[in-house]
PDB file of C-alpha atoms in Angstrom:
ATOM      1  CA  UNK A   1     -19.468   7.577   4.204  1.00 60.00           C
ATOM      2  CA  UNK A   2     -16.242   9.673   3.993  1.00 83.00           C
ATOM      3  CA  UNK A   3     -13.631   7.691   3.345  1.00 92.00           C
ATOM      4  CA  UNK A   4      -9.944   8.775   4.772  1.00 96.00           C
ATOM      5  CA  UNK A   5      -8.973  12.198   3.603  1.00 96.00           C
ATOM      6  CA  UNK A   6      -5.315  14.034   3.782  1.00 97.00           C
ATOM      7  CA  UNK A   7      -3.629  17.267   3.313  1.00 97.00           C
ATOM      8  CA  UNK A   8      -2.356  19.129   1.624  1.00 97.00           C
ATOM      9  CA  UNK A   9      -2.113  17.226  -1.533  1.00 96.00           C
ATOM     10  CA  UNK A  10       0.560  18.557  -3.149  1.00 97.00           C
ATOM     11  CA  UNK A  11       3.561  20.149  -0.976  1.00 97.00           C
ATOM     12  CA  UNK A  12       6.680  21.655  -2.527  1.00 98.00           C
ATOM     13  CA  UNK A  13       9.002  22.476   0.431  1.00 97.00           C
ATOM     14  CA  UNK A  14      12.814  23.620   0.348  1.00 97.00           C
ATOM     15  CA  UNK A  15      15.577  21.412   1.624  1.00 97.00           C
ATOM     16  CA  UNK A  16      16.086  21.607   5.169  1.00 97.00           C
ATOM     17  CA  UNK A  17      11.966  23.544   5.767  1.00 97.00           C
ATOM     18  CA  UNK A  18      10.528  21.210   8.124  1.00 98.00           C
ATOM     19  CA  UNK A  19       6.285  19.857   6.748  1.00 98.00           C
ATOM     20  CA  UNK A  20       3.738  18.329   8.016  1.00 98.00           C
ATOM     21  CA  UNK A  21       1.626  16.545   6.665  1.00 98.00           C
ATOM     22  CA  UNK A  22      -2.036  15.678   8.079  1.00 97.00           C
ATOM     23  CA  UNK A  23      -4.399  12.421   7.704  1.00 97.00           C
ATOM     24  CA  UNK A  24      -8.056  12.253   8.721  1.00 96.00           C
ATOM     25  CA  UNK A  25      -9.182   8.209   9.358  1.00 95.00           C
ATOM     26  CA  UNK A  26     -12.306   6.795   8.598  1.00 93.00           C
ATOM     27  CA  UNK A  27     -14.742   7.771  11.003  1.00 91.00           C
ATOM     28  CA  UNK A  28     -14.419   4.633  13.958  1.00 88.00           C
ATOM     29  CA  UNK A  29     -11.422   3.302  12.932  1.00 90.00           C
ATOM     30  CA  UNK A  30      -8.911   2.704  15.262  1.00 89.00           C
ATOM     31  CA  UNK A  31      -6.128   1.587  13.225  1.00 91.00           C
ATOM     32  CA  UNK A  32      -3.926   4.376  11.428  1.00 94.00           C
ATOM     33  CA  UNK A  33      -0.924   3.764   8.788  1.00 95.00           C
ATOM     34  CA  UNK A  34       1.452   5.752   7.539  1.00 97.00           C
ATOM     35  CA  UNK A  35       3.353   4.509   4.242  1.00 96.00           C
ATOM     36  CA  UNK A  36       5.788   6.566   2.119  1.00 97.00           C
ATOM     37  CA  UNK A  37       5.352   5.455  -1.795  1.00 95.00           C
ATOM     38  CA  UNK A  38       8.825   6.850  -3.353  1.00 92.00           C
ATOM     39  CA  UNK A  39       8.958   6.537  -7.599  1.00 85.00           C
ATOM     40  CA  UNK A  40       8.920   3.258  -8.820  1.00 78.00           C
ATOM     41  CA  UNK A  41       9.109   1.548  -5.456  1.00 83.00           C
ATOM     42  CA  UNK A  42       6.516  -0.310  -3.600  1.00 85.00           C
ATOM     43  CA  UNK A  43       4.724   1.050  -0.756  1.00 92.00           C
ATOM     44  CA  UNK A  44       7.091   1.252   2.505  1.00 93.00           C
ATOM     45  CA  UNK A  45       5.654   1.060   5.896  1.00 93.00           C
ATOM     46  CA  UNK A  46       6.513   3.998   8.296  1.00 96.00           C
ATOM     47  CA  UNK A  47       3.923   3.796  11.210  1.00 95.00           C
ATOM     48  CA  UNK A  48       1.010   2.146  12.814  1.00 93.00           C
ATOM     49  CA  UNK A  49      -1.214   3.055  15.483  1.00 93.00           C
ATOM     50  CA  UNK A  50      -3.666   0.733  17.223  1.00 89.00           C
ATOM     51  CA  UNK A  51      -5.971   2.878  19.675  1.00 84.00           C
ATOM     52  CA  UNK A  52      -4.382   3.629  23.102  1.00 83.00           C
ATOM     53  CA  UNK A  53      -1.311   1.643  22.289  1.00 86.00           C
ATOM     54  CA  UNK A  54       2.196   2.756  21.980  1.00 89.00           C
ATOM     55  CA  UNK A  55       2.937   3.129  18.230  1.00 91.00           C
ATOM     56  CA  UNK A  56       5.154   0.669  16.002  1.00 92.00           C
ATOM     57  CA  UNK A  57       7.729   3.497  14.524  1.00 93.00           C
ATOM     58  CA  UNK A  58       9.911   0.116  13.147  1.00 91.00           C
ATOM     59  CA  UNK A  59       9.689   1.744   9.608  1.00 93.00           C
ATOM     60  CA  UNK A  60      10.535   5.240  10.380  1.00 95.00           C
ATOM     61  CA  UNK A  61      13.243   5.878   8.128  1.00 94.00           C
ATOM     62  CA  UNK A  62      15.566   8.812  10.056  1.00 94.00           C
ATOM     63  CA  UNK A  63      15.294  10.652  13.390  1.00 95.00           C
ATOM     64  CA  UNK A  64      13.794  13.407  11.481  1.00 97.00           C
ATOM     65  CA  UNK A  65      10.246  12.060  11.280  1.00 97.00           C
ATOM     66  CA  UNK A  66       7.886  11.355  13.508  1.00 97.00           C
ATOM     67  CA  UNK A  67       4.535  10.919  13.836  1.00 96.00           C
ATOM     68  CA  UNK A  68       1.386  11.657  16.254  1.00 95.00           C
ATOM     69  CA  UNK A  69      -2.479  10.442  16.040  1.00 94.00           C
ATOM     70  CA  UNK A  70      -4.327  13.060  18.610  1.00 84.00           C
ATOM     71  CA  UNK A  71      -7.128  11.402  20.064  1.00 81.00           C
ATOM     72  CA  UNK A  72      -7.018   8.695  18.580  1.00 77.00           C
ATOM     73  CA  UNK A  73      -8.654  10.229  15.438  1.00 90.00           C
ATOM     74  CA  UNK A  74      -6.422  12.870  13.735  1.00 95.00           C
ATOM     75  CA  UNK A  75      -2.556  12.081  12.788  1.00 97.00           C
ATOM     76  CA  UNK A  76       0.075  14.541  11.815  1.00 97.00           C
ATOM     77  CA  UNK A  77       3.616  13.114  10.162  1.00 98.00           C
ATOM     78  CA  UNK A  78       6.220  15.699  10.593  1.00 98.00           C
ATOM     79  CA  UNK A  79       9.541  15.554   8.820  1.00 98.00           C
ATOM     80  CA  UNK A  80      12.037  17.826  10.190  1.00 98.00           C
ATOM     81  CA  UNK A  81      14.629  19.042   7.918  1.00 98.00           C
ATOM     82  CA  UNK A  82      13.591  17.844   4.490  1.00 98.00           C
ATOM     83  CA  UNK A  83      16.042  16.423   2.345  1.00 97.00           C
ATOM     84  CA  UNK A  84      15.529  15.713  -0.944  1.00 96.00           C
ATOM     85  CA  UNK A  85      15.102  11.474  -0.706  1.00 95.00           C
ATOM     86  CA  UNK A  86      12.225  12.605   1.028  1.00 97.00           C
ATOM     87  CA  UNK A  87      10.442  13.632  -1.754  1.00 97.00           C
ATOM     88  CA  UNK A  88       7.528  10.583  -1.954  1.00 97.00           C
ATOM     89  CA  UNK A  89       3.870  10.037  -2.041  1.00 97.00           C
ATOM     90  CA  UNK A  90       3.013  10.266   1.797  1.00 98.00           C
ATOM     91  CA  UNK A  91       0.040   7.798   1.979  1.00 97.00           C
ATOM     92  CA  UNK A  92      -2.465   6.935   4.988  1.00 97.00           C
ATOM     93  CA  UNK A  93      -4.485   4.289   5.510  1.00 95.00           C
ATOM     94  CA  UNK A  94      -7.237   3.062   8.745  1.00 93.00           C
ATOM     95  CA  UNK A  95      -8.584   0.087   9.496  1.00 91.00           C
ATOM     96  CA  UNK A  96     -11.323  -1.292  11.659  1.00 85.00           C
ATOM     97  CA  UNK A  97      -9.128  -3.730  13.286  1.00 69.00           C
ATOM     98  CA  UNK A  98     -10.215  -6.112  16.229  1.00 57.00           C
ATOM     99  CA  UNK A  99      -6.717  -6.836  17.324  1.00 55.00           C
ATOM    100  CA  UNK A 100      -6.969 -10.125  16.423  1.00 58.00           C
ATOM    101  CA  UNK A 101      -4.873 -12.567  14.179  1.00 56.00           C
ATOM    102  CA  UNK A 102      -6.592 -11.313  11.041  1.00 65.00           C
ATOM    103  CA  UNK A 103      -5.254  -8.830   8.743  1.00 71.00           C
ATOM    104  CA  UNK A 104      -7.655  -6.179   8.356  1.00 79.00           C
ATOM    105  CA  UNK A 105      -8.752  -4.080   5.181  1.00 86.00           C
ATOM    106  CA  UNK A 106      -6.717  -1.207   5.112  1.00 90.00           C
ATOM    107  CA  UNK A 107      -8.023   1.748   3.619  1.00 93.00           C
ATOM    108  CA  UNK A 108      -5.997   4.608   1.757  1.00 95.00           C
ATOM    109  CA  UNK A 109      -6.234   7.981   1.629  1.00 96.00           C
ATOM    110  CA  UNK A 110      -5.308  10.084  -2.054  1.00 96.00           C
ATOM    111  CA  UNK A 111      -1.757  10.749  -0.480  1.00 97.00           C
ATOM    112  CA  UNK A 112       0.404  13.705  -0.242  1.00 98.00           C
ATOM    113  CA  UNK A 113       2.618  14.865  -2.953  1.00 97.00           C
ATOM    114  CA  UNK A 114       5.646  15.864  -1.575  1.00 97.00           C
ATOM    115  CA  UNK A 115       8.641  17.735  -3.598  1.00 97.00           C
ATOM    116  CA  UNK A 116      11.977  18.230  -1.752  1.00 97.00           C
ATOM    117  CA  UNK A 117      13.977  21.253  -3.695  1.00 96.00           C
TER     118      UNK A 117
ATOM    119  CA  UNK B   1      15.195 -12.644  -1.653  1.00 70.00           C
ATOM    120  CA  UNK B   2      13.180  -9.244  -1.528  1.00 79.00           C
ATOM    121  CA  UNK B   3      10.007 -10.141   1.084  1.00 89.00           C
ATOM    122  CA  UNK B   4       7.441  -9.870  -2.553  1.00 93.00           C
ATOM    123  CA  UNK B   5       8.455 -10.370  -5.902  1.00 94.00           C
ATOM    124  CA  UNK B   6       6.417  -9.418  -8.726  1.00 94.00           C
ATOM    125  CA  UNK B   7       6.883  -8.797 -12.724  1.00 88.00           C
ATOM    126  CA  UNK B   8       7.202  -5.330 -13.543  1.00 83.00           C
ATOM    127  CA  UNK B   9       5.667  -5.961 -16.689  1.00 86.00           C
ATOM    128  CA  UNK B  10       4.466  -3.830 -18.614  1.00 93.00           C
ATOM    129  CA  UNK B  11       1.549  -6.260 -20.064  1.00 95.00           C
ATOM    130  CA  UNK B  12      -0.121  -5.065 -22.638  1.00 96.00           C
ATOM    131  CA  UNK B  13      -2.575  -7.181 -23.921  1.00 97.00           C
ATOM    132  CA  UNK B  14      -6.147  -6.080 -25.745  1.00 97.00           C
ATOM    133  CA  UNK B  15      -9.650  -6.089 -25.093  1.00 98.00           C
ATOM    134  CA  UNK B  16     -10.958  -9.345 -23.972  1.00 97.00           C
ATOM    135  CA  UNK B  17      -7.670 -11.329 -23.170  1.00 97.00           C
ATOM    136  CA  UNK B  18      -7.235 -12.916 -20.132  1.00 97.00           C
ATOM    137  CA  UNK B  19      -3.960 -11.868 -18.405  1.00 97.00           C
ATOM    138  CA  UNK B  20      -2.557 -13.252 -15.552  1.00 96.00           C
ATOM    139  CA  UNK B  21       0.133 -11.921 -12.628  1.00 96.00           C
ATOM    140  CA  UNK B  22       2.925 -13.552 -10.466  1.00 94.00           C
ATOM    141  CA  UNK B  23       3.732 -12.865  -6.816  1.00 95.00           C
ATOM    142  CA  UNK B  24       6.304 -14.638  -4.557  1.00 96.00           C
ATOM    143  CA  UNK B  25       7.104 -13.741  -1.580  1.00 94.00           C
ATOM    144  CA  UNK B  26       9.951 -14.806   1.296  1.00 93.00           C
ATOM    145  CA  UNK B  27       8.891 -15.117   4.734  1.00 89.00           C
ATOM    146  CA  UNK B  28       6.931 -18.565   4.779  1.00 88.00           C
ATOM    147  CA  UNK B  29       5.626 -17.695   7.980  1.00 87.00           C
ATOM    148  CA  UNK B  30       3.002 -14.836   6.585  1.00 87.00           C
ATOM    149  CA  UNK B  31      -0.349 -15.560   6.613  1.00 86.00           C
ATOM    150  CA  UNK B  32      -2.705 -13.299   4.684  1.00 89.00           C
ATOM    151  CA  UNK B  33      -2.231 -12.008   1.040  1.00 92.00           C
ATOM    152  CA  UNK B  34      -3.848  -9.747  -1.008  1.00 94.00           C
ATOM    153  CA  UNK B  35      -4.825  -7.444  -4.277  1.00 96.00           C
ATOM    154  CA  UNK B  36      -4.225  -3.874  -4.540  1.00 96.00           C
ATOM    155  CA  UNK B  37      -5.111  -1.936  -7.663  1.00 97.00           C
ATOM    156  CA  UNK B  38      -3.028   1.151  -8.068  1.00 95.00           C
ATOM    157  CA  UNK B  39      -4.254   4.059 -10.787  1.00 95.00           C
ATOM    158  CA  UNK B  40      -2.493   6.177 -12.121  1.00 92.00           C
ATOM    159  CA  UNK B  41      -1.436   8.767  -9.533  1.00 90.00           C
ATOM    160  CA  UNK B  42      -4.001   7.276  -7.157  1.00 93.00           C
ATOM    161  CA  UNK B  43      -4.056   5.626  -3.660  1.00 94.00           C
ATOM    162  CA  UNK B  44      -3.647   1.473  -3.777  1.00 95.00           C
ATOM    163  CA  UNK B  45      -7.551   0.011  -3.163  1.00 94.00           C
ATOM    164  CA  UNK B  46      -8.379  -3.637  -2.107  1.00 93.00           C
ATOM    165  CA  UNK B  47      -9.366  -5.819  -5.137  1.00 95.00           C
ATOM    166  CA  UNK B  48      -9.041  -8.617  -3.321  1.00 94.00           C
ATOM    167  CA  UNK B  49      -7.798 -11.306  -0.552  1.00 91.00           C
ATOM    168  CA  UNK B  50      -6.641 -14.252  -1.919  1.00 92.00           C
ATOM    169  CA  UNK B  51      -7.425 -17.457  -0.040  1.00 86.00           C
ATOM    170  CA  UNK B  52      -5.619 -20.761   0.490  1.00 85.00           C
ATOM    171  CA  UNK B  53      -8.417 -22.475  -1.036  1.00 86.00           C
ATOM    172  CA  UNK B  54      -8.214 -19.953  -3.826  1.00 87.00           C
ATOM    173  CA  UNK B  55     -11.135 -17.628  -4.466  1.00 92.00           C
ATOM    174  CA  UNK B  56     -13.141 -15.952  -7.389  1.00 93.00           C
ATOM    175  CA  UNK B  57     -14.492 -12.811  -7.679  1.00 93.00           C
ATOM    176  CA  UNK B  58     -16.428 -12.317 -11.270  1.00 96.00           C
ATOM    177  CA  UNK B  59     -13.149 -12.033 -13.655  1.00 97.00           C
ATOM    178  CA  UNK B  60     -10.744 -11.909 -11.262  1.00 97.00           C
ATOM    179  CA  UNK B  61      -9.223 -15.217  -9.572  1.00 97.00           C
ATOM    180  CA  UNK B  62      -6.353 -15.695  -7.220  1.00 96.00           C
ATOM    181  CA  UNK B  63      -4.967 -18.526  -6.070  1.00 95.00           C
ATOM    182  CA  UNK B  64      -2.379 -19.399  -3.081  1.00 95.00           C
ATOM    183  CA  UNK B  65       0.088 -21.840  -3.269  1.00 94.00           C
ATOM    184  CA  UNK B  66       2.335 -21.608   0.367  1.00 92.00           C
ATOM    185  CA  UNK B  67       4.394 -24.660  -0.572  1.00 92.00           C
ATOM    186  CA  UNK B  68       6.130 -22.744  -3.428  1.00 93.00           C
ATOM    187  CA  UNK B  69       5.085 -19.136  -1.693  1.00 94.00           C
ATOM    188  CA  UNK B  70       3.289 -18.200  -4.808  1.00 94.00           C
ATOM    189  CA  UNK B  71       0.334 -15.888  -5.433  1.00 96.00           C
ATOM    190  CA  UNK B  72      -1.467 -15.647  -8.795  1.00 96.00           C
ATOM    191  CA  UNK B  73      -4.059 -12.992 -10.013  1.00 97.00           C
ATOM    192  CA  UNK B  74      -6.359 -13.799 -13.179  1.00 97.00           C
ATOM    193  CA  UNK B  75      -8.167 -11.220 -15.055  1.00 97.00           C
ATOM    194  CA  UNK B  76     -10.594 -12.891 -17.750  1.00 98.00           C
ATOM    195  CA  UNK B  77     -11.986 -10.716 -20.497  1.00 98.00           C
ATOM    196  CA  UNK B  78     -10.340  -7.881 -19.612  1.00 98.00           C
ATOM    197  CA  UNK B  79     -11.956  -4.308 -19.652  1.00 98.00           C
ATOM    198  CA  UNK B  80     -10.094  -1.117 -20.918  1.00 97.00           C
ATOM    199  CA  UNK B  81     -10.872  -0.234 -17.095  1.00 97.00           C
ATOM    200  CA  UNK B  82      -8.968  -2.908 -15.754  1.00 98.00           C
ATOM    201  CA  UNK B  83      -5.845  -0.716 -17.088  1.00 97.00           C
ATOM    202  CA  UNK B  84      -3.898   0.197 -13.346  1.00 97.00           C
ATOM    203  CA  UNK B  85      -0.790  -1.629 -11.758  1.00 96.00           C
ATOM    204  CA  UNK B  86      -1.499  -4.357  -9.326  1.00 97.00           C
ATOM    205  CA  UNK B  87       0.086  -4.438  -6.525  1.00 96.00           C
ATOM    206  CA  UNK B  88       0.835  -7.896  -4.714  1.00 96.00           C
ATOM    207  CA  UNK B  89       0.623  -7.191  -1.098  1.00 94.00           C
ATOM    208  CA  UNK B  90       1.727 -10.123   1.636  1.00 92.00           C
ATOM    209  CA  UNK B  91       1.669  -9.536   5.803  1.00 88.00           C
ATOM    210  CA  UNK B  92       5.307  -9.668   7.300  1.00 80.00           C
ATOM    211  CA  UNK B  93       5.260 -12.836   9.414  1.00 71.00           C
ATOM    212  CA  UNK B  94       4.300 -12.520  12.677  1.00 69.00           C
ATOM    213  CA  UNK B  95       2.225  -9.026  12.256  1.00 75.00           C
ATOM    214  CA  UNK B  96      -1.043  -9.064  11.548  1.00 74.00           C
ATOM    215  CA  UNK B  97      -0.978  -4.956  10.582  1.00 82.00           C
ATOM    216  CA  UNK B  98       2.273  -4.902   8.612  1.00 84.00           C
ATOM    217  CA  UNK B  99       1.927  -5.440   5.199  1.00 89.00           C
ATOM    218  CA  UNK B 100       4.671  -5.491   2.515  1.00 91.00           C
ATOM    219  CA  UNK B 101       3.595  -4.046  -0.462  1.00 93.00           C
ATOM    220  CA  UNK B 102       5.610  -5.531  -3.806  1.00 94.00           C
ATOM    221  CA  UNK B 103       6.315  -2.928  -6.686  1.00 93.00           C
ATOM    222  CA  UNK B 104       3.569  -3.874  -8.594  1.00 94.00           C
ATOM    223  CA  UNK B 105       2.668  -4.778 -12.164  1.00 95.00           C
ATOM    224  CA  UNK B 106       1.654  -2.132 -15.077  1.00 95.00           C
ATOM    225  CA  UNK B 107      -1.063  -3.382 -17.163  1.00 97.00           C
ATOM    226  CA  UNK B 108      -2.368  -1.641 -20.182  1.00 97.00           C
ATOM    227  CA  UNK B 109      -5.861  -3.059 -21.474  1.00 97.00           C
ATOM    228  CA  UNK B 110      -5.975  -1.786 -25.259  1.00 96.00           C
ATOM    229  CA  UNK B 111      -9.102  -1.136 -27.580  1.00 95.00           C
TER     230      UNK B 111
END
């Protein structure tokens, strides 16, 4: 089956444009990840949502990002006001997760380039 | 202490060596450890979950040791398409959804 998609993949933005970037799950999973992958650094977690449950923004790095999972399908990162730190591999990830005490598989999508100018 | 630990490398090593990789990590209290391969400009993908009994999956082994908060990865006879960075990846205590992610390890598998 598909696996989890993004877009764009590449974004070049000017400092201070605000983006958005979009991430399409696997088809049934309720678990969605967001992690930011900046140039020789590990991945670093940003976001997780679990179904109908209020989302764990604890790795949200500034004000000026947020995040939103329509549906519980669909999720859209925005980050207002870009600044050039921000320029990273965006990458999403789902999961078929019961909730339980096990870690899940987490699946990733190709990522989003994005350049800050 | 950064939460996972892992040689940079680069390892270079040729066809048909067997290579092996380093993780520690910090917070004892984690509970389930993993594999990622990275290529090159490519999203991470599971290799593997590495078990406290330690586990085996064709070439690839990886072993847990919590005492010492130690994970190992063993690639025998290594492939030219084994060539990616690995990425050590450990759940922060007391999630079962966050993981930490270490920078991972370059290797190079050489004709």
């Amino acid at each position: 089956g598909a696996g989890v998609s993004q877009s764009p993949s590449n974004k070049v933005t000017e400092k201070g444009k605000d983006v958005e970037l979009r991430c399409d799950p696997i088809s049934g999973h309720t678990a969605l990840y967001w992690y930011r992958q900046s140039l020789g650094q590990g991945l670093e977690f940003l976001i997780y949502f679990q179904g109908n449950s209020a989302p764990d923004k604890s790795g949200l790095p500034s004000d000026r990002f947020s995040a939103e999972r329509t549906g519980g399908s669909v999720s859209t990162l925005t980050i207002q006001r870009t600044q050039q730190e921000d320029s990273a591999v965006y990458l999403c990830a789902s999961s078929s997760t019961s909730g339980g005490a096990r870690t899940d598989t987490q699946y990733f999508g190709p990522g989003t380039r994005l350049t800050v100018l | 202490r950064k939460e996972v630990e892992q040689d940079p490398g680069p390892f270079n090593v040729p066809e048909g060596a067997t290579v092996a990789f380093n993780c520690t990590y910090s917070n004892s209290a984690s509970q389930s450890f993993f594999w990622y391969r990275q290529d090159c400009r490519k999203e991470p993908k599971l290799l593997m979950s590495v078990y406290s009994s330690g586990n085996e999956d064709g070439r690839f082994t990886a072993q847990l040791n919590r005492a010492s908060q130690y994970i190992s990865l063993l690639i025998r006879d290594s492939k030219l398409s084994d060539s990616a960075t690995y990425l050590c990846v450990v759940n922060r205590g007391g999630s079962n959804y966050k993981l930490t992610f270490g920078k991972g390890t370059l290797l190079t598998v050489n004709p």
